[in-house]
Tab-separated table of C-alpha atoms in Angstrom:
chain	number	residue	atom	x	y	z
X	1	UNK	CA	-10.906	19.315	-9.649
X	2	UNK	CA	-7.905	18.397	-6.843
X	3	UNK	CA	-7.134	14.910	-7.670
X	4	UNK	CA	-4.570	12.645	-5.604
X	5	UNK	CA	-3.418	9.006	-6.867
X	6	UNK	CA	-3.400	6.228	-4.157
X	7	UNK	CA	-1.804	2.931	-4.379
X	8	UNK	CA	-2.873	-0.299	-2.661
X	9	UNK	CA	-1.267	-2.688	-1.109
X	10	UNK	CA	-1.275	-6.270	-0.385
X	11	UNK	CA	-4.697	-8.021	-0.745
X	12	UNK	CA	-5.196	-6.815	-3.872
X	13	UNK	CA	-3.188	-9.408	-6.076
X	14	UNK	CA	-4.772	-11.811	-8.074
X	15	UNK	CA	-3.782	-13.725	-10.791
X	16	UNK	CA	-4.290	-11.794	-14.199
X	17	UNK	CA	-3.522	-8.859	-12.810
X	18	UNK	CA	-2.585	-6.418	-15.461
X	19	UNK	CA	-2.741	-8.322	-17.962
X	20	UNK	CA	-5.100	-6.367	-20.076
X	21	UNK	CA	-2.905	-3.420	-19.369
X	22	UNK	CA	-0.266	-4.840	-20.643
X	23	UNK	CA	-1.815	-6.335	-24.127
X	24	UNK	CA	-3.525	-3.110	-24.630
X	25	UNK	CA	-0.773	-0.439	-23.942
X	26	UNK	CA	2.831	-0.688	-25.081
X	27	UNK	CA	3.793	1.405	-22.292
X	28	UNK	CA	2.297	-0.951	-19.439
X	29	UNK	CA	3.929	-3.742	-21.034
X	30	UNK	CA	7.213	-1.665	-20.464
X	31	UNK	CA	6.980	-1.533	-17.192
X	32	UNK	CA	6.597	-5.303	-16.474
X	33	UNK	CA	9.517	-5.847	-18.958
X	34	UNK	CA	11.455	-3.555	-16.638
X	35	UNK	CA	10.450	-5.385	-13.370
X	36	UNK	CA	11.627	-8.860	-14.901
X	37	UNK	CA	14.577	-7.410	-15.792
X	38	UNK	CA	15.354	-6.005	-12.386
X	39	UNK	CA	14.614	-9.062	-10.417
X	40	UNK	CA	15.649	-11.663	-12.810
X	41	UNK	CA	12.696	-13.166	-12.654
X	42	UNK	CA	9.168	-13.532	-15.160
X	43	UNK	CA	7.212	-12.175	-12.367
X	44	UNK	CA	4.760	-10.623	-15.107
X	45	UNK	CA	4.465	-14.846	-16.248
X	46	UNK	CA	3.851	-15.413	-12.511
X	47	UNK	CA	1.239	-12.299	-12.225
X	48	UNK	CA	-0.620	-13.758	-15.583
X	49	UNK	CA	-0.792	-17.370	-15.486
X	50	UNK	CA	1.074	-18.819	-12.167
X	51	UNK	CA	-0.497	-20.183	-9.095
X	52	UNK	CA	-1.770	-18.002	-6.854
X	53	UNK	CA	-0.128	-19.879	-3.635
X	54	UNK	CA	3.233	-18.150	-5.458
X	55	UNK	CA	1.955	-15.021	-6.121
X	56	UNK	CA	0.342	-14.388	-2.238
X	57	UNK	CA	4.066	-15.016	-1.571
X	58	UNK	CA	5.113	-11.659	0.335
X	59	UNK	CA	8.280	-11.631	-1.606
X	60	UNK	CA	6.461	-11.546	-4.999
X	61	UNK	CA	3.139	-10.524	-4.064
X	62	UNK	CA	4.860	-6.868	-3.029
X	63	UNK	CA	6.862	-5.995	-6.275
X	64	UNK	CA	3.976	-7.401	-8.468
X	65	UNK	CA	1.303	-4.809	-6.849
X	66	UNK	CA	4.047	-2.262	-7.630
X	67	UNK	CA	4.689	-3.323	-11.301
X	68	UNK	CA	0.564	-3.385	-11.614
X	69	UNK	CA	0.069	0.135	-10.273
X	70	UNK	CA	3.433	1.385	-12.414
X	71	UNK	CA	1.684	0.250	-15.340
X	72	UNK	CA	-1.214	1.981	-14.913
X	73	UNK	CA	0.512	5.365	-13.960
X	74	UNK	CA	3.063	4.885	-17.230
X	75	UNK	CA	-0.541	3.882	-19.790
X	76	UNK	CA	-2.254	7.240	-18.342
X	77	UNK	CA	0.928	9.056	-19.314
X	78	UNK	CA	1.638	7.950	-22.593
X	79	UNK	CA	-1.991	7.309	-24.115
X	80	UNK	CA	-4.113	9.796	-22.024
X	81	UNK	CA	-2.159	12.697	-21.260
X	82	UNK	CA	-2.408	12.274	-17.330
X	83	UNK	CA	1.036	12.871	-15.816
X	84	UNK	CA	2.004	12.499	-11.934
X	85	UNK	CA	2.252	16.426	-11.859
X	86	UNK	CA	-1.551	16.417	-12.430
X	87	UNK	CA	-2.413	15.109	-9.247
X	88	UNK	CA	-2.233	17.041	-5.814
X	89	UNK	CA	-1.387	14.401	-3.718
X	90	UNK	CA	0.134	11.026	-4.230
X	91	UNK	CA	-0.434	8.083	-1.440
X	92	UNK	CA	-0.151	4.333	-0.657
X	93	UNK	CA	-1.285	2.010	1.729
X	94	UNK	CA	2.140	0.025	3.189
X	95	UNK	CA	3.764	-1.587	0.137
X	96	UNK	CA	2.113	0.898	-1.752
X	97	UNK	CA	4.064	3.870	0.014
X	98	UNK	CA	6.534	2.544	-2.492
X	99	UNK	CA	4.572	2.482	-5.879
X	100	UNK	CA	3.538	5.856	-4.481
X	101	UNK	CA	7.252	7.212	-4.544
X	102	UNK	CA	8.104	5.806	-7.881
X	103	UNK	CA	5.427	7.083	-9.659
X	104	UNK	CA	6.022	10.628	-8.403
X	105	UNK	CA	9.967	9.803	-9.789
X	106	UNK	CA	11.946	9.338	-6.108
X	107	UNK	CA	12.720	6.154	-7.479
X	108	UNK	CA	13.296	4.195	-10.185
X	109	UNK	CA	11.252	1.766	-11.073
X	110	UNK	CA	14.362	-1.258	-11.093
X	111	UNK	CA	15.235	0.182	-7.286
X	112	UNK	CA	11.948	0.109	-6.670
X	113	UNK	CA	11.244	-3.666	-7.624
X	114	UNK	CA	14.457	-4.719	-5.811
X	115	UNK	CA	13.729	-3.044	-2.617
X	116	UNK	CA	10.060	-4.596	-2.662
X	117	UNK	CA	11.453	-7.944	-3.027
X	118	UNK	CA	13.860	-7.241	0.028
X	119	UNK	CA	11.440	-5.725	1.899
X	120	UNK	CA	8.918	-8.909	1.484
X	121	UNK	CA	11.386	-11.378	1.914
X	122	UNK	CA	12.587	-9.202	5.047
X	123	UNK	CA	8.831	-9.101	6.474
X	124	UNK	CA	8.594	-12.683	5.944
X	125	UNK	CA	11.420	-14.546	7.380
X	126	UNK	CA	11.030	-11.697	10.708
X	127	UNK	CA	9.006	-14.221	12.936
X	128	UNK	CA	9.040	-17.879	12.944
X	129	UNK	CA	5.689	-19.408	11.363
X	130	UNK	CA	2.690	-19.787	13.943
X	131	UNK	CA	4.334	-16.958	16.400
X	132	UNK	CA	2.742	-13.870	14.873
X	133	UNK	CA	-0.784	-13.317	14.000
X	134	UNK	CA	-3.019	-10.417	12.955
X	135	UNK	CA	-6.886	-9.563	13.922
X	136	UNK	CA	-9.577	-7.300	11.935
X	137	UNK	CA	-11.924	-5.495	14.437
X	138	UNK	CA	-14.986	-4.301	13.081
X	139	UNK	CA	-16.834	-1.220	14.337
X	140	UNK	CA	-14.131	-0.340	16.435
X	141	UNK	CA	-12.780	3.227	17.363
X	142	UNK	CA	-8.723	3.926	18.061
X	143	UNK	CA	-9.537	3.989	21.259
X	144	UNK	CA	-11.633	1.004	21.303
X	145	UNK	CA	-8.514	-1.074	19.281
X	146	UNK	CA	-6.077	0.833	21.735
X	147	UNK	CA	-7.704	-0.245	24.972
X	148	UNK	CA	-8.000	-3.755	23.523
X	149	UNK	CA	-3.749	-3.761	22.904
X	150	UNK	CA	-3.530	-2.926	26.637
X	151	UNK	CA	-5.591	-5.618	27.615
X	152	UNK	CA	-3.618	-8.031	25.194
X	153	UNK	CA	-0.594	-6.958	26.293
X	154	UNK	CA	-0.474	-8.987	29.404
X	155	UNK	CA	0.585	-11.741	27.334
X	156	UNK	CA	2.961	-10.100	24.869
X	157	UNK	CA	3.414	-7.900	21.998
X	158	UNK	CA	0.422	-6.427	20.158
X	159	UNK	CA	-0.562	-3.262	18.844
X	160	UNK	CA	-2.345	-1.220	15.872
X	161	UNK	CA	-1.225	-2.362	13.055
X	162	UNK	CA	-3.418	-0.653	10.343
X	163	UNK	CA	-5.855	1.842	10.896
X	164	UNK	CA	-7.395	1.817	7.862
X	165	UNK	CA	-11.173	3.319	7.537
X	166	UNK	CA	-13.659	4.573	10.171
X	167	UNK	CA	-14.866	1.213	12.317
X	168	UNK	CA	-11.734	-1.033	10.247
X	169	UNK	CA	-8.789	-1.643	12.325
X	170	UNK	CA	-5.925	-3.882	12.468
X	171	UNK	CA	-3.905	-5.338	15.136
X	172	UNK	CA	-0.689	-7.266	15.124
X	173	UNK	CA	1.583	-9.211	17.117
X	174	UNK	CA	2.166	-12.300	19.106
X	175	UNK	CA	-0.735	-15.057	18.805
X	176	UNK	CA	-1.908	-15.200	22.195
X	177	UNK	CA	-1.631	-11.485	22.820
X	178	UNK	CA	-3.643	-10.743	19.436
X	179	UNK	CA	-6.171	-13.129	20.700
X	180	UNK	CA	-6.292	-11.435	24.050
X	181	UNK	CA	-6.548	-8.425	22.679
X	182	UNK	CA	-10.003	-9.458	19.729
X	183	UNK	CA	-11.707	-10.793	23.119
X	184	UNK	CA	-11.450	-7.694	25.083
X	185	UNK	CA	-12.835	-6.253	21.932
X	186	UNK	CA	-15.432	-8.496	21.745
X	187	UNK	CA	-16.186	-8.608	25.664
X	188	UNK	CA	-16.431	-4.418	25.538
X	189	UNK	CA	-18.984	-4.616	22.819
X	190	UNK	CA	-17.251	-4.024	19.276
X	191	UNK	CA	-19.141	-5.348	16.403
X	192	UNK	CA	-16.451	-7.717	15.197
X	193	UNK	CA	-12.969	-8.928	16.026
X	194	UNK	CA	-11.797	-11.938	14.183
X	195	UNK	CA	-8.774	-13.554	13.368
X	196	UNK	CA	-6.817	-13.169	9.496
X	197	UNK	CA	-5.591	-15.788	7.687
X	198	UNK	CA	-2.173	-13.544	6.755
X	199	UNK	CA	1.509	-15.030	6.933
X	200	UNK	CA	3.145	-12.683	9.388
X	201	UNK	CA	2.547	-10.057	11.237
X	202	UNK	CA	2.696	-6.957	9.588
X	203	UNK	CA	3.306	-3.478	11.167
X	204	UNK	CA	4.291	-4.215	14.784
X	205	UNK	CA	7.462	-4.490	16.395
X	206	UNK	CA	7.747	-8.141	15.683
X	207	UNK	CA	9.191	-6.523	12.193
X	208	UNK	CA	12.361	-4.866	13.766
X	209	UNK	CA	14.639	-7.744	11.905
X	210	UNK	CA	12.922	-6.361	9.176
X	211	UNK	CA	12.981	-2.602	9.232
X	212	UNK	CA	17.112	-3.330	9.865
X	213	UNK	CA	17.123	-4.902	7.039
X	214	UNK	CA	15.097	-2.042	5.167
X	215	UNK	CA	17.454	0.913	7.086
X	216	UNK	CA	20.109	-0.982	5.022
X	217	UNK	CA	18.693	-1.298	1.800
X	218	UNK	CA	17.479	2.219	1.980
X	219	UNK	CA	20.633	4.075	2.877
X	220	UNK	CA	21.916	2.713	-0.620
X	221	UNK	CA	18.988	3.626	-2.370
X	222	UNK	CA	19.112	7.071	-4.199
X	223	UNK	CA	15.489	9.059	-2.996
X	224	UNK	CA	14.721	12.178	-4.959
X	225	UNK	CA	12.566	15.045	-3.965
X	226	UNK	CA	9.086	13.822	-5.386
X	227	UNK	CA	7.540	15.567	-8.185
X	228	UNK	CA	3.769	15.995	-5.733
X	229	UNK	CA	4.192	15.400	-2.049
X	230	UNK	CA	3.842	11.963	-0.719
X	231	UNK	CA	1.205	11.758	2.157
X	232	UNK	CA	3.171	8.943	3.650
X	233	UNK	CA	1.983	6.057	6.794
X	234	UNK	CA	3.965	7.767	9.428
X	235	UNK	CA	3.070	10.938	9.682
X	236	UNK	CA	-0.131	11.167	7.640
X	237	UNK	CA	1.087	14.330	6.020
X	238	UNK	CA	2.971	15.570	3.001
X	239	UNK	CA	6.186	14.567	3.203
X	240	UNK	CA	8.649	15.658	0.164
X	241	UNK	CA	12.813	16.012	1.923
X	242	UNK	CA	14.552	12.882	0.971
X	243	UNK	CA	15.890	12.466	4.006
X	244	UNK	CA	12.492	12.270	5.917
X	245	UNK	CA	11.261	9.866	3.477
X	246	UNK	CA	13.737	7.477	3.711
X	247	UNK	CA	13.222	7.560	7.394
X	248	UNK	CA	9.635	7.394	7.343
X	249	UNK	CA	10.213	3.745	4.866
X	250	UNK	CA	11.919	1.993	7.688
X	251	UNK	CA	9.555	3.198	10.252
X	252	UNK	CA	6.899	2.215	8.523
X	253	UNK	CA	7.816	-1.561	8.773
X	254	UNK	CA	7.049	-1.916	12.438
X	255	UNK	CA	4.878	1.738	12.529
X	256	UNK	CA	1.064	2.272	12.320
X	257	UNK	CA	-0.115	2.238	8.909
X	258	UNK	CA	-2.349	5.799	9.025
X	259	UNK	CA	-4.522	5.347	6.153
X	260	UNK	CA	-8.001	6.881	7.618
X	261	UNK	CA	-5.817	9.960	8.537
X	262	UNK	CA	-4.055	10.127	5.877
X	263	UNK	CA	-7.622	10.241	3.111
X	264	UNK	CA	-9.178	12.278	6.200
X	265	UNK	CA	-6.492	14.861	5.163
X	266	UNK	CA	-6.301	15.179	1.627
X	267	UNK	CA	-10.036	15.508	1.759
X	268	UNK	CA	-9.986	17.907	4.459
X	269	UNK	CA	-6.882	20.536	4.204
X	270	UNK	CA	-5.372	19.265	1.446
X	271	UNK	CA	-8.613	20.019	-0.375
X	272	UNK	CA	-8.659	16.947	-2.837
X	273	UNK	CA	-12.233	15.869	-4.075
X	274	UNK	CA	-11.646	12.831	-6.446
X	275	UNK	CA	-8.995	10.228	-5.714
X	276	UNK	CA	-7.656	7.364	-8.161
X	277	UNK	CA	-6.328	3.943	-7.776
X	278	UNK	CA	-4.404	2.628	-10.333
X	279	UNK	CA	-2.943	-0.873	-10.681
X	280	UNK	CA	-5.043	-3.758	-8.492
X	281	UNK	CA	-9.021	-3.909	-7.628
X	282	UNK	CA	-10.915	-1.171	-5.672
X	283	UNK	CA	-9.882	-2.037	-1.681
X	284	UNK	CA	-8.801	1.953	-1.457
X	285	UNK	CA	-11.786	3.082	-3.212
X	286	UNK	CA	-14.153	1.591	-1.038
X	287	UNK	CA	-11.888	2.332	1.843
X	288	UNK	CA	-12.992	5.759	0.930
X	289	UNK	CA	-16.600	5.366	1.074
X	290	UNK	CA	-16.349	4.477	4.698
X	291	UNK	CA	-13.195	7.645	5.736
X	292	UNK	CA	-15.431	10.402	3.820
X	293	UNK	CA	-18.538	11.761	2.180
X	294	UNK	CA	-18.706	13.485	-0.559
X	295	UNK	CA	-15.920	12.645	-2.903
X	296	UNK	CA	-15.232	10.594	-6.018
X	297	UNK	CA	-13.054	7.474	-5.973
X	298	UNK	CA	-12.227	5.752	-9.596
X	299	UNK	CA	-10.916	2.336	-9.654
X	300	UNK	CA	-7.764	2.180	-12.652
X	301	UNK	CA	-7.204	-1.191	-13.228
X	302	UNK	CA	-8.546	-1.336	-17.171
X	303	UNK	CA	-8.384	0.297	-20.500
X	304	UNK	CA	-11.592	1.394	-20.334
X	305	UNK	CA	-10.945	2.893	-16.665
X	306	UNK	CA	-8.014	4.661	-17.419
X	307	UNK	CA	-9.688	6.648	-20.676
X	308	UNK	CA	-12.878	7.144	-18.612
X	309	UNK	CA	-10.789	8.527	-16.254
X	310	UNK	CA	-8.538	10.611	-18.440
X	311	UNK	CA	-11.738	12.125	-19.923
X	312	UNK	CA	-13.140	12.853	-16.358
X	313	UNK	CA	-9.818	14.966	-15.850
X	314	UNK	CA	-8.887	16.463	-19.085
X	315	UNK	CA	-12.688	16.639	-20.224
């Protein structure tokens, strides 16, 4: 069995999250201890019993997702016997591209948390409220989503934001072009091209403020070779130099978030048959349903998951 971990990214938050985790596994708890301490903040309080408008804040929503998924990765490790080095692959959609790196030991788990909560502050204060906006379109191709973009782009900036699963695509940008862009969609025949409720827009080049403020951050930040090659946004490959990594995190913030490619890969040449999310929900595993056929995806987001799933790989 080739096996590959992949971490999700926002969307998946809810309130609870890890909880059980962390009452059932000293180790999980560790890692939220560790978060609080590195952002002076009870985040883990927030993540348990706060209100969910604070939590689906960008700036806590991103280092809780990481703190979820760390947990997960540190209970498999220290009660099951799964380490990082078991997997082929690690990978992680946007935000996750971070929990990805950490768990495969580029980073620390404090740096980690602390770039997170730059990074979603950064994202957030990029474009003024009510100037950006984001659009799902439903049964569309690339080149369906990119001939929609050039259509849209008459009135401003818009472009793939996310291409995420076969027929599930993003776009981003300014309102009016986004809306452009979902009615050309619409008028050339795709199934469905509505509007998301998000709070910026993510992955276009609206972010530049914000991928400055990440090429900052990041040159600080000490990035070590990962233990299993990261099959990173950018280049939908395995990435494992420092160097390109740390380059690859700041494009990433205005860049095309390759996710189909990226599964389409591991699955294909890098020859992985069973992938694993661990941390929030199941949005990669049934991602996966709809990318390819034929492999196994296991949602880690319990006790009961994670030794299920530890007996599925050390049988």
């Amino acid at each position: 069995m080739a096996f590959a971990f992949i971490f999700p990214g926002q969307g998946s938050q809810f309130v609870g999250m890890g909880q059980a985790l962390a009452d059932a596994f000293p180790a999980a708890r560790e890692v939220f201890d560790r978060v609080d301490t590195a952002l002076e903040q009870k985040l883990s309080d927030l993540m348990w019993t706060g209100e969910v408008d604070e939590l689906t804040l960008t700036a806590n929503t991103q280092p809780a997702l990481m703190a979820c998924s760390l947990a997960a990765m540190a209970a498999l490790d220290a009660e099951f016997g799964v380490n990082i080095t078991d997997a082929k692959f690690v990978a992680g959609h946007s935000l996750g591209e971070y929990s990805a790196l950490a768990a495969a030991g580029s980073l620390t788990i404090e740096d980690t948390a602390k770039l997170l909560r730059i990074r979603g502050n950064a994202m957030q204060s990029a474009v003024p409220v009510g100037a950006g906006a984001m659009a799902a379109l439903l049964g569309a191709s690339v080149e369906d989503a990119e001939a929609a973009c050039a259509v849209g782009s008459e009135k401003g900036i818009v472009q793939i934001a996310n291409d995420n699963a076969t027929g599930q695509i993003v776009l981003s940008g300014e309102v009016a072009a986004v809306e452009a862009a979902a009615q050309a969609a619409r008028d050339a025949g795709v199934k469905k091209a509505m509007m998301l409720n998000v709070s910026a827009p993510f992955h276009c080049d609206l972010m530049k403020p914000a991928a400055d403020a990440m090429e900052g951050a990041l040159a600080e930040a000490c990035i070590l070779p990962p233990l299993v090659p990261v099959v990173n946004n950018i280049q939908a490959r395995p990435i494992s130099d420092p160097d390109d990594l740390r380059e690859d995190l700041v494009k990433q913030v205005t860049g095309r978030v390759r996710w189909r490619e990226s599964i389409e890969w591991m699955a294909g040449d890098g020859s992985v048959d069973t992938f694993a999310e661990p941390g929030c929900g199941k949005v990669l595993t049934v991602m996966l349903r709809r990318i390819v056929k034929g492999v196994s995806g296991n949602q880690l987001d319990t006790p009961d998951a994670l030794k299920a799933f530890a007996k599925e790989i050390k049988g």
